PDB file of C-alpha atoms in Angstrom:
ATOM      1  CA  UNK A   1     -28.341   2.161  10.855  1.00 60.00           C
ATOM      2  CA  UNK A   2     -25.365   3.763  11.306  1.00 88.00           C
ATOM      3  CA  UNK A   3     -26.489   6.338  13.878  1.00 90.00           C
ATOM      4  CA  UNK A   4     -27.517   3.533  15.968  1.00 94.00           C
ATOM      5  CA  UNK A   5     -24.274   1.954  15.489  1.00 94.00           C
ATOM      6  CA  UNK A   6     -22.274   5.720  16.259  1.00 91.00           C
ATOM      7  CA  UNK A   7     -24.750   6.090  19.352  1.00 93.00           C
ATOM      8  CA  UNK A   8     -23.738   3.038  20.850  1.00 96.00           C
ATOM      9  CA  UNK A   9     -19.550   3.532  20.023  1.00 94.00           C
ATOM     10  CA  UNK A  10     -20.518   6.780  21.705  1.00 93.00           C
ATOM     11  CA  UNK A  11     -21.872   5.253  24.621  1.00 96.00           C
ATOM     12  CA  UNK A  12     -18.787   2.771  24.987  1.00 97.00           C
ATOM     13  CA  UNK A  13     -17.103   5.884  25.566  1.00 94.00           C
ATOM     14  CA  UNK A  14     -19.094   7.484  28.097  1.00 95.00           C
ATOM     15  CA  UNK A  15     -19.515   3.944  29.845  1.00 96.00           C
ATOM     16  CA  UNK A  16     -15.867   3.766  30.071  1.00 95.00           C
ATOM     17  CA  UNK A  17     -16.161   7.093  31.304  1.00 94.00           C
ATOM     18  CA  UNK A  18     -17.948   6.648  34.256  1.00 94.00           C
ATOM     19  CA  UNK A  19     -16.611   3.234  35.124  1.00 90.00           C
ATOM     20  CA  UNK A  20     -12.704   5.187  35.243  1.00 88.00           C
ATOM     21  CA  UNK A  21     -13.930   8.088  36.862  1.00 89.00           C
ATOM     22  CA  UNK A  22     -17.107   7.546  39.061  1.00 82.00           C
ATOM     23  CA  UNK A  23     -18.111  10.778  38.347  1.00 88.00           C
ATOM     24  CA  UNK A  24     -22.046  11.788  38.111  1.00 90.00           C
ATOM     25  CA  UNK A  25     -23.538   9.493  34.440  1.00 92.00           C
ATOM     26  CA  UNK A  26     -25.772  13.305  33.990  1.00 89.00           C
ATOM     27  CA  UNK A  27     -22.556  15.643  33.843  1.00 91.00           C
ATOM     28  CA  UNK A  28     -20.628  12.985  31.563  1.00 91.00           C
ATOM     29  CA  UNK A  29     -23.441  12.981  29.263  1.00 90.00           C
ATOM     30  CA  UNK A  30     -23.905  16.569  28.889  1.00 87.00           C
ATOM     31  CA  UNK A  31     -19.633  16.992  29.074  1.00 85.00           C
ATOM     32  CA  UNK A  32     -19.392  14.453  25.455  1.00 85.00           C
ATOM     33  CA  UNK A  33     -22.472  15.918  24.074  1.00 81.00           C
ATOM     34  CA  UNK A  34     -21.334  19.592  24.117  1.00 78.00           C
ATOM     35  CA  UNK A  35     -18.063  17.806  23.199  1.00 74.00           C
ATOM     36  CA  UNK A  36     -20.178  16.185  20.451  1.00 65.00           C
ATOM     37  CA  UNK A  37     -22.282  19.272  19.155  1.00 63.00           C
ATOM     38  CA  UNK A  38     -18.802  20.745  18.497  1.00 58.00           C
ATOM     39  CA  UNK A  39     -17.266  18.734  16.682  1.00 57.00           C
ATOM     40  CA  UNK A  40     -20.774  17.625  14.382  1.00 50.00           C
ATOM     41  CA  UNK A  41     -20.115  21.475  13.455  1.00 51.00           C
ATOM     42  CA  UNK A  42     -16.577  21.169  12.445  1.00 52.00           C
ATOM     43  CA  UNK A  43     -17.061  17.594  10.591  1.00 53.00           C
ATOM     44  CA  UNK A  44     -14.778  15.818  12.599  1.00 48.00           C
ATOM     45  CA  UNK A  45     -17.308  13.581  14.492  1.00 56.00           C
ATOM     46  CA  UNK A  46     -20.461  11.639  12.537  1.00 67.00           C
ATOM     47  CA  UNK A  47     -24.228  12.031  13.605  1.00 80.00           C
ATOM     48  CA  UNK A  48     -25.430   9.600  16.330  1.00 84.00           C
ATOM     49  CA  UNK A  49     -29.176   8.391  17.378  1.00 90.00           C
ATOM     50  CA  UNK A  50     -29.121  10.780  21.212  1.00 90.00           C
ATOM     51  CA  UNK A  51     -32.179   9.324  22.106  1.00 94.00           C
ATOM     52  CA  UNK A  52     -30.584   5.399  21.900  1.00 96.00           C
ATOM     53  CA  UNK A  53     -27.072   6.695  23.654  1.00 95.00           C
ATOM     54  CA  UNK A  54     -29.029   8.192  26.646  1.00 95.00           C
ATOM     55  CA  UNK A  55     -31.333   5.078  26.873  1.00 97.00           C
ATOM     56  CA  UNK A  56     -28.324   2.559  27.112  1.00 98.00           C
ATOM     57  CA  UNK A  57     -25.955   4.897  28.699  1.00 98.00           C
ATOM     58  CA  UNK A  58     -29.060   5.490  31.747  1.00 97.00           C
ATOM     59  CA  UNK A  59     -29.845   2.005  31.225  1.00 98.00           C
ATOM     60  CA  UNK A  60     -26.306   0.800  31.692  1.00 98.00           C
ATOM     61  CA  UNK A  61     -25.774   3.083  35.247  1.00 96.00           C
ATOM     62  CA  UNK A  62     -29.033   2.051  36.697  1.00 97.00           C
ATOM     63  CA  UNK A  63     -29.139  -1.579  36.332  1.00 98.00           C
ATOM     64  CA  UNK A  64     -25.193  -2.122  37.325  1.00 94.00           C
ATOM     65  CA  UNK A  65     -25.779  -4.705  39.849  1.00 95.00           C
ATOM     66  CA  UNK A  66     -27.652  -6.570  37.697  1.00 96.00           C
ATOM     67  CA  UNK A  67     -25.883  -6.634  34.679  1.00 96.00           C
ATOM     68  CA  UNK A  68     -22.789  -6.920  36.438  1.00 96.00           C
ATOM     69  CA  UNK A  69     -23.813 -10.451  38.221  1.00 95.00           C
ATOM     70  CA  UNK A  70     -25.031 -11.524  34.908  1.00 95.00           C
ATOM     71  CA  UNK A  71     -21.213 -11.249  33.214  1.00 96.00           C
ATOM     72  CA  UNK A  72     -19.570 -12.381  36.441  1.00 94.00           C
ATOM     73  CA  UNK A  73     -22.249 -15.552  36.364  1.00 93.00           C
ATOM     74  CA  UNK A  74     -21.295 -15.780  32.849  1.00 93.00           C
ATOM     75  CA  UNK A  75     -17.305 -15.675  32.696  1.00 91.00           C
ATOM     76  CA  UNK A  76     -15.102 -18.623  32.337  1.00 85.00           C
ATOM     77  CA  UNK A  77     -13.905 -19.919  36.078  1.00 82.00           C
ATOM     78  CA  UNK A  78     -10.680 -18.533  36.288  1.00 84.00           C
ATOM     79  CA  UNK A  79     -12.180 -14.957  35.527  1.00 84.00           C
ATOM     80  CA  UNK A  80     -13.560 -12.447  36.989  1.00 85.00           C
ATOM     81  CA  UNK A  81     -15.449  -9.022  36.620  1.00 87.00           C
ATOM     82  CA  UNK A  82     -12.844  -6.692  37.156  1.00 87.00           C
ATOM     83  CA  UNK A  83     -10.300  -8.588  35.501  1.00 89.00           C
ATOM     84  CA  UNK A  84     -12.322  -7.772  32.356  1.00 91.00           C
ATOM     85  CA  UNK A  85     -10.373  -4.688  30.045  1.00 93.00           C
ATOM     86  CA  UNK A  86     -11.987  -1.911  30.674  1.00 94.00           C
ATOM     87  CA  UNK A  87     -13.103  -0.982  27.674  1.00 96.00           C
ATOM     88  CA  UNK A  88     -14.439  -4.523  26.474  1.00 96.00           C
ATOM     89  CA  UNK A  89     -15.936  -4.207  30.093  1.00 96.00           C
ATOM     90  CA  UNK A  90     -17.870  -1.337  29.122  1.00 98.00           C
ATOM     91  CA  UNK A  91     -18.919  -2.964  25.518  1.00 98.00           C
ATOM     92  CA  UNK A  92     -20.485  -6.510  26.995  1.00 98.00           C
ATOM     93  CA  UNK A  93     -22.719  -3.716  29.757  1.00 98.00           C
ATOM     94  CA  UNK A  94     -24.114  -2.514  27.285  1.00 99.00           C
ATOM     95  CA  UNK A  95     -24.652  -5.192  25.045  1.00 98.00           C
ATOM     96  CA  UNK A  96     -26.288  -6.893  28.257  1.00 98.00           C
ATOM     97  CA  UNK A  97     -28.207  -3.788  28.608  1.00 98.00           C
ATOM     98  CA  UNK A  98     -30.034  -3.967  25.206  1.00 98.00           C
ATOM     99  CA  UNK A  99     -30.326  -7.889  25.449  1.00 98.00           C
ATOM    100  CA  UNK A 100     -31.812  -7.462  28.711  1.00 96.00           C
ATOM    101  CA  UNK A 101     -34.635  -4.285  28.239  1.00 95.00           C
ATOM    102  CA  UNK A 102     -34.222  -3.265  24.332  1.00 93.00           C
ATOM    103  CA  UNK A 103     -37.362  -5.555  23.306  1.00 89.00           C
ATOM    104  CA  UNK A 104     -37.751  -4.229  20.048  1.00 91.00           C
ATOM    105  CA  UNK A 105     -34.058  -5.067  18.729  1.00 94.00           C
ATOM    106  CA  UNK A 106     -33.459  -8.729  17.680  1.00 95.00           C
ATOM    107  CA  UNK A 107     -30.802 -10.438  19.889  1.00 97.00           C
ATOM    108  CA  UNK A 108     -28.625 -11.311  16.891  1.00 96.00           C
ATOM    109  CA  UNK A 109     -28.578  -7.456  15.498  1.00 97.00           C
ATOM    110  CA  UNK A 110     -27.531  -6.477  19.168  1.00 98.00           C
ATOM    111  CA  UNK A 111     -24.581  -9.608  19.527  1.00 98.00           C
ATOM    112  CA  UNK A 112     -23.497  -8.484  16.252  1.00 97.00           C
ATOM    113  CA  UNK A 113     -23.034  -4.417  17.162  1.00 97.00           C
ATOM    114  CA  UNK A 114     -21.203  -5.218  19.755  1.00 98.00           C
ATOM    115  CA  UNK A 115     -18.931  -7.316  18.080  1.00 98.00           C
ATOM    116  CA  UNK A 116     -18.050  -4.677  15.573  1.00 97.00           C
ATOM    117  CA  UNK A 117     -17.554  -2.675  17.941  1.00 97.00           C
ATOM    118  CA  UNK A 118     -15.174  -4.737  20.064  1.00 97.00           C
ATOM    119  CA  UNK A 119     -13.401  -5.035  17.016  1.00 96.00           C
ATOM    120  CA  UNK A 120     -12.719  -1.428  16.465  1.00 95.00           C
ATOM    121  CA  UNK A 121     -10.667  -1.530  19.250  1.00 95.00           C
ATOM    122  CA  UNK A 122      -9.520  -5.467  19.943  1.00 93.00           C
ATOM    123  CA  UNK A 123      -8.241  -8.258  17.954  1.00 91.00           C
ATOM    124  CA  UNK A 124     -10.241 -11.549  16.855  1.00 89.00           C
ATOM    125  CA  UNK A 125      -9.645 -13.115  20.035  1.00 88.00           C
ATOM    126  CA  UNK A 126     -11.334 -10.270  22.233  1.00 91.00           C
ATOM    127  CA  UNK A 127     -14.093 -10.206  19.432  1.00 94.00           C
ATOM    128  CA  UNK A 128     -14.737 -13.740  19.926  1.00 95.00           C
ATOM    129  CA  UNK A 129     -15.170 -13.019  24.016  1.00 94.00           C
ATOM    130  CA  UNK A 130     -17.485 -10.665  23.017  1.00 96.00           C
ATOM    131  CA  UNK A 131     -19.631 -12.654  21.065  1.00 96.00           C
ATOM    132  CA  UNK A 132     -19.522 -15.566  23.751  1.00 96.00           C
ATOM    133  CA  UNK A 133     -20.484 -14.305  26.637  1.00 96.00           C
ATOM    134  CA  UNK A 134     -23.202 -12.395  24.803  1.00 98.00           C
ATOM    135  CA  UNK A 135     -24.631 -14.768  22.809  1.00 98.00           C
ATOM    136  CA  UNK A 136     -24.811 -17.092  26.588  1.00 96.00           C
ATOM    137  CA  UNK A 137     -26.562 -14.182  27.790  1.00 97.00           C
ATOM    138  CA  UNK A 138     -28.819 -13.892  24.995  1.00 97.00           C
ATOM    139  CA  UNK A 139     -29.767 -17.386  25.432  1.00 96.00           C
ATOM    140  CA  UNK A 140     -30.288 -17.431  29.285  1.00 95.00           C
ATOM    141  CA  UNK A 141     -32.365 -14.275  28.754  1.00 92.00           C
ATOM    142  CA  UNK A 142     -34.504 -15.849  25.817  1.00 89.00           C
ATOM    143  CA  UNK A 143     -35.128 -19.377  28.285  1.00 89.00           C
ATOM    144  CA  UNK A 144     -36.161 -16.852  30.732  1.00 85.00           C
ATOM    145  CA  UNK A 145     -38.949 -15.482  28.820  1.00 78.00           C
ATOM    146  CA  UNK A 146     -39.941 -18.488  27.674  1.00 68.00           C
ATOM    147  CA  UNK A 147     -40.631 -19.694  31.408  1.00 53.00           C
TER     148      UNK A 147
END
């Protein structure tokens, strides 16, 4: 479980890449996993599942506009997208990502990734976000497939 859990942190980071930089999603990928390989072979970085990061990182970049609507559709009225941190930006994409097209992962297991995750780098508050506007999204998504 823990690779999956070190392939998505990894993927927050190359999310946030690409969001700061708008540079091509292909070259960041390949740029953190030489990065990656390098460190695995000086112990400084753990092992991560490379066939989940490239699914939710490619996931992430090609379905944008559609997971960006759902957060903006989904934040409080006196927010907005871009007013979103960065980072906690890049978390909630991807956690919309998997809630959206990961079938095979229950919606809870994804929510509660996510929140760890936000709480490696936010306080309880941020966490909470996190697990709002997810678990809304989870929900919508669920009524959806229902209908």
């Amino acid at each position: 479980m823990k690779v999956k859990r070190n392939a998505r942190l990894a993927a927050v980071q190359v999310i946030f890449q690409y969001y700061f930089s708008k540079s091509d999603i292909n070259k960041i990928i390949s740029d953190f996993s030489n990065l990656n390989e390098d460190s695995l072979k000086k112990k400084k970085y753990n092992s991560y599942d490379k066939k989940l990061f490239k699914k939710i990182v490619l996931g992430v970049c090609n379905n944008q506009n559609k997971i960006k609507l759902l957060i903006e559709n989904n934040l409080s009225e006196n927010w907005f997208y871009e007013r979103v941190d960065p980072t906690m930006r890049s978390i909630i994409s991807l956690g919309v990502y998997e809630l959206s097209f990961c079938e095979n992962t229950p919606h809870n297991v994804i929510i509660d990734e996510y929140v760890s995750i936000a709480g490696l780098f936010f306080n309880k508050t941020n966490t909470g976000f996190v697990n709002g506007i997810l678990d809304t999204i989870s929900k919508i998504i669920r009524e959806n497939e229902g209908n």
